[in-house]
PDB file of C-alpha atoms in Angstrom:
ATOM      1  CA  MET Z 148     182.533 128.996 126.354  1.00 71.00           C
ATOM      2  CA  PRO Z 149     182.585 126.274 123.670  1.00 82.00           C
ATOM      3  CA  VAL Z 150     185.834 124.841 122.324  1.00 79.00           C
ATOM      4  CA  PRO Z 151     186.353 125.386 118.594  1.00 86.00           C
ATOM      5  CA  PHE Z 152     186.535 122.145 116.645  1.00 83.00           C
ATOM      6  CA  GLU Z 153     189.948 123.133 115.251  1.00 87.00           C
ATOM      7  CA  ALA Z 154     191.374 122.640 118.737  1.00 86.00           C
ATOM      8  CA  LEU Z 155     190.120 119.041 118.808  1.00 90.00           C
ATOM      9  CA  LEU Z 156     191.518 118.039 115.402  1.00 93.00           C
ATOM     10  CA  PRO Z 157     195.032 117.257 116.727  1.00 93.00           C
ATOM     11  CA  TRP Z 158     193.531 115.064 119.457  1.00 93.00           C
ATOM     12  CA  GLY Z 159     191.508 113.179 116.870  1.00 94.00           C
ATOM     13  CA  ILE Z 160     194.543 112.712 114.639  1.00 96.00           C
ATOM     14  CA  ILE Z 161     196.678 111.466 117.548  1.00 97.00           C
ATOM     15  CA  THR Z 162     193.961 109.037 118.671  1.00 97.00           C
ATOM     16  CA  ALA Z 163     193.533 107.748 115.118  1.00 98.00           C
ATOM     17  CA  MET Z 164     197.284 107.210 114.747  1.00 98.00           C
ATOM     18  CA  PHE Z 165     197.385 105.203 117.995  1.00 98.00           C
ATOM     19  CA  GLY Z 166     194.608 103.028 116.578  1.00 98.00           C
ATOM     20  CA  VAL Z 167     196.345 102.581 113.223  1.00 98.00           C
ATOM     21  CA  THR Z 168     199.618 101.709 114.970  1.00 98.00           C
ATOM     22  CA  GLY Z 169     197.924  99.172 117.248  1.00 97.00           C
ATOM     23  CA  VAL Z 170     196.167  97.446 114.365  1.00 96.00           C
ATOM     24  CA  GLY Z 171     199.399  97.440 112.352  1.00 96.00           C
ATOM     25  CA  LEU Z 172     201.366  95.846 115.192  1.00 93.00           C
ATOM     26  CA  TYR Z 173     198.650  93.240 115.722  1.00 91.00           C
ATOM     27  CA  TYR Z 174     198.694  92.159 112.076  1.00 91.00           C
ATOM     28  CA  THR Z 175     202.500  92.248 111.932  1.00 91.00           C
ATOM     29  CA  LYS Z 176     202.717  89.850 114.880  1.00 87.00           C
ATOM     30  CA  LYS Z 177     199.975  87.669 113.416  1.00 88.00           C
ATOM     31  CA  LEU Z 178     201.706  87.561 110.021  1.00 87.00           C
ATOM     32  CA  GLY Z 179     205.011  86.608 111.661  1.00 83.00           C
ATOM     33  CA  ASN Z 180     203.312  83.727 113.489  1.00 80.00           C
ATOM     34  CA  ASP Z 181     201.754  82.042 110.422  1.00 81.00           C
ATOM     35  CA  GLY Z 182     198.372  83.689 110.898  1.00 82.00           C
ATOM     36  CA  LYS Z 183     197.933  82.595 114.513  1.00 80.00           C
ATOM     37  CA  LYS Z 184     197.638  84.881 117.509  1.00 76.00           C
ATOM     38  CA  ALA Z 185     200.874  85.679 119.333  1.00 72.00           C
ATOM     39  CA  ARG Z 186     201.578  83.490 122.368  1.00 69.00           C
ATOM     40  CA  TRP Z 187     202.501  84.816 125.779  1.00 68.00           C
ATOM     41  CA  ASN Z 188     204.360  83.153 128.673  1.00 65.00           C
ATOM     42  CA  ARG Z 189     205.798  80.172 126.882  1.00 64.00           C
ATOM     43  CA  ASP Z 190     206.613  77.521 129.415  1.00 67.00           C
ATOM     44  CA  LEU Z 191     209.757  75.442 129.775  1.00 64.00           C
ATOM     45  CA  TRP Z 192     208.339  72.602 127.665  1.00 61.00           C
ATOM     46  CA  ASP Z 193     207.865  74.934 124.687  1.00 64.00           C
ATOM     47  CA  ARG Z 194     211.321  76.447 125.119  1.00 64.00           C
ATOM     48  CA  TRP Z 195     212.960  73.010 125.260  1.00 63.00           C
ATOM     49  CA  GLN Z 196     211.093  71.907 122.141  1.00 62.00           C
ATOM     50  CA  SER Z 197     212.062  75.027 120.205  1.00 60.00           C
ATOM     51  CA  VAL Z 198     215.729  74.686 121.181  1.00 62.00           C
ATOM     52  CA  THR Z 199     216.060  70.978 120.356  1.00 60.00           C
ATOM     53  CA  SER Z 200     213.301  70.580 117.719  1.00 58.00           C
ATOM     54  CA  VAL Z 201     212.436  67.319 119.493  1.00 58.00           C
ATOM     55  CA  LEU Z 202     209.421  66.597 121.638  1.00 56.00           C
ATOM     56  CA  PRO Z 203     210.410  65.821 125.233  1.00 56.00           C
ATOM     57  CA  ASP Z 204     210.041  62.119 126.031  1.00 59.00           C
ATOM     58  CA  HIS Z 205     208.902  62.608 129.603  1.00 56.00           C
ATOM     59  CA  SER Z 206     205.766  63.616 131.444  1.00 57.00           C
ATOM     60  CA  GLU Z 207     204.728  64.234 135.030  1.00 56.00           C
ATOM     61  CA  ASP Z 208     204.011  60.514 135.428  1.00 58.00           C
ATOM     62  CA  ASN Z 209     207.310  59.374 133.917  1.00 54.00           C
ATOM     63  CA  PRO Z 210     210.080  61.934 134.492  1.00 54.00           C
ATOM     64  CA  VAL Z 211     213.242  61.240 132.527  1.00 59.00           C
ATOM     65  CA  ILE Z 212     216.507  63.158 132.667  1.00 57.00           C
ATOM     66  CA  HIS Z 213     217.945  63.451 129.190  1.00 55.00           C
ATOM     67  CA  LYS Z 214     221.393  61.912 128.749  1.00 54.00           C
ATOM     68  CA  ARG Z 215     222.400  64.806 126.543  1.00 56.00           C
ATOM     69  CA  ARG Z 216     221.706  67.289 129.346  1.00 57.00           C
ATOM     70  CA  LEU Z 217     223.866  65.210 131.703  1.00 55.00           C
ATOM     71  CA  GLY Z 218     226.695  64.949 129.176  1.00 57.00           C
ATOM     72  CA  LEU Z 219     226.479  61.151 128.969  1.00 54.00           C
ATOM     73  CA  SER Z 220     226.088  60.873 125.219  1.00 51.00           C
TER      74      SER Z 220
END
């Protein structure tokens, strides 16, 4: 026995609303990030830079412990 199309209308509306919500969230995140895609799993280097607004002055080849972190300055 076939299903009347009126029974499928709510499913179509719900599916469409999930799509509209997903697109809206995507563009909201993109707008909040100056038009760039949202970033995931920011590493420690990014966190340190965002907290201090200063690029770290060390690398894997030349590790430096910041005096500020040790309380020396």
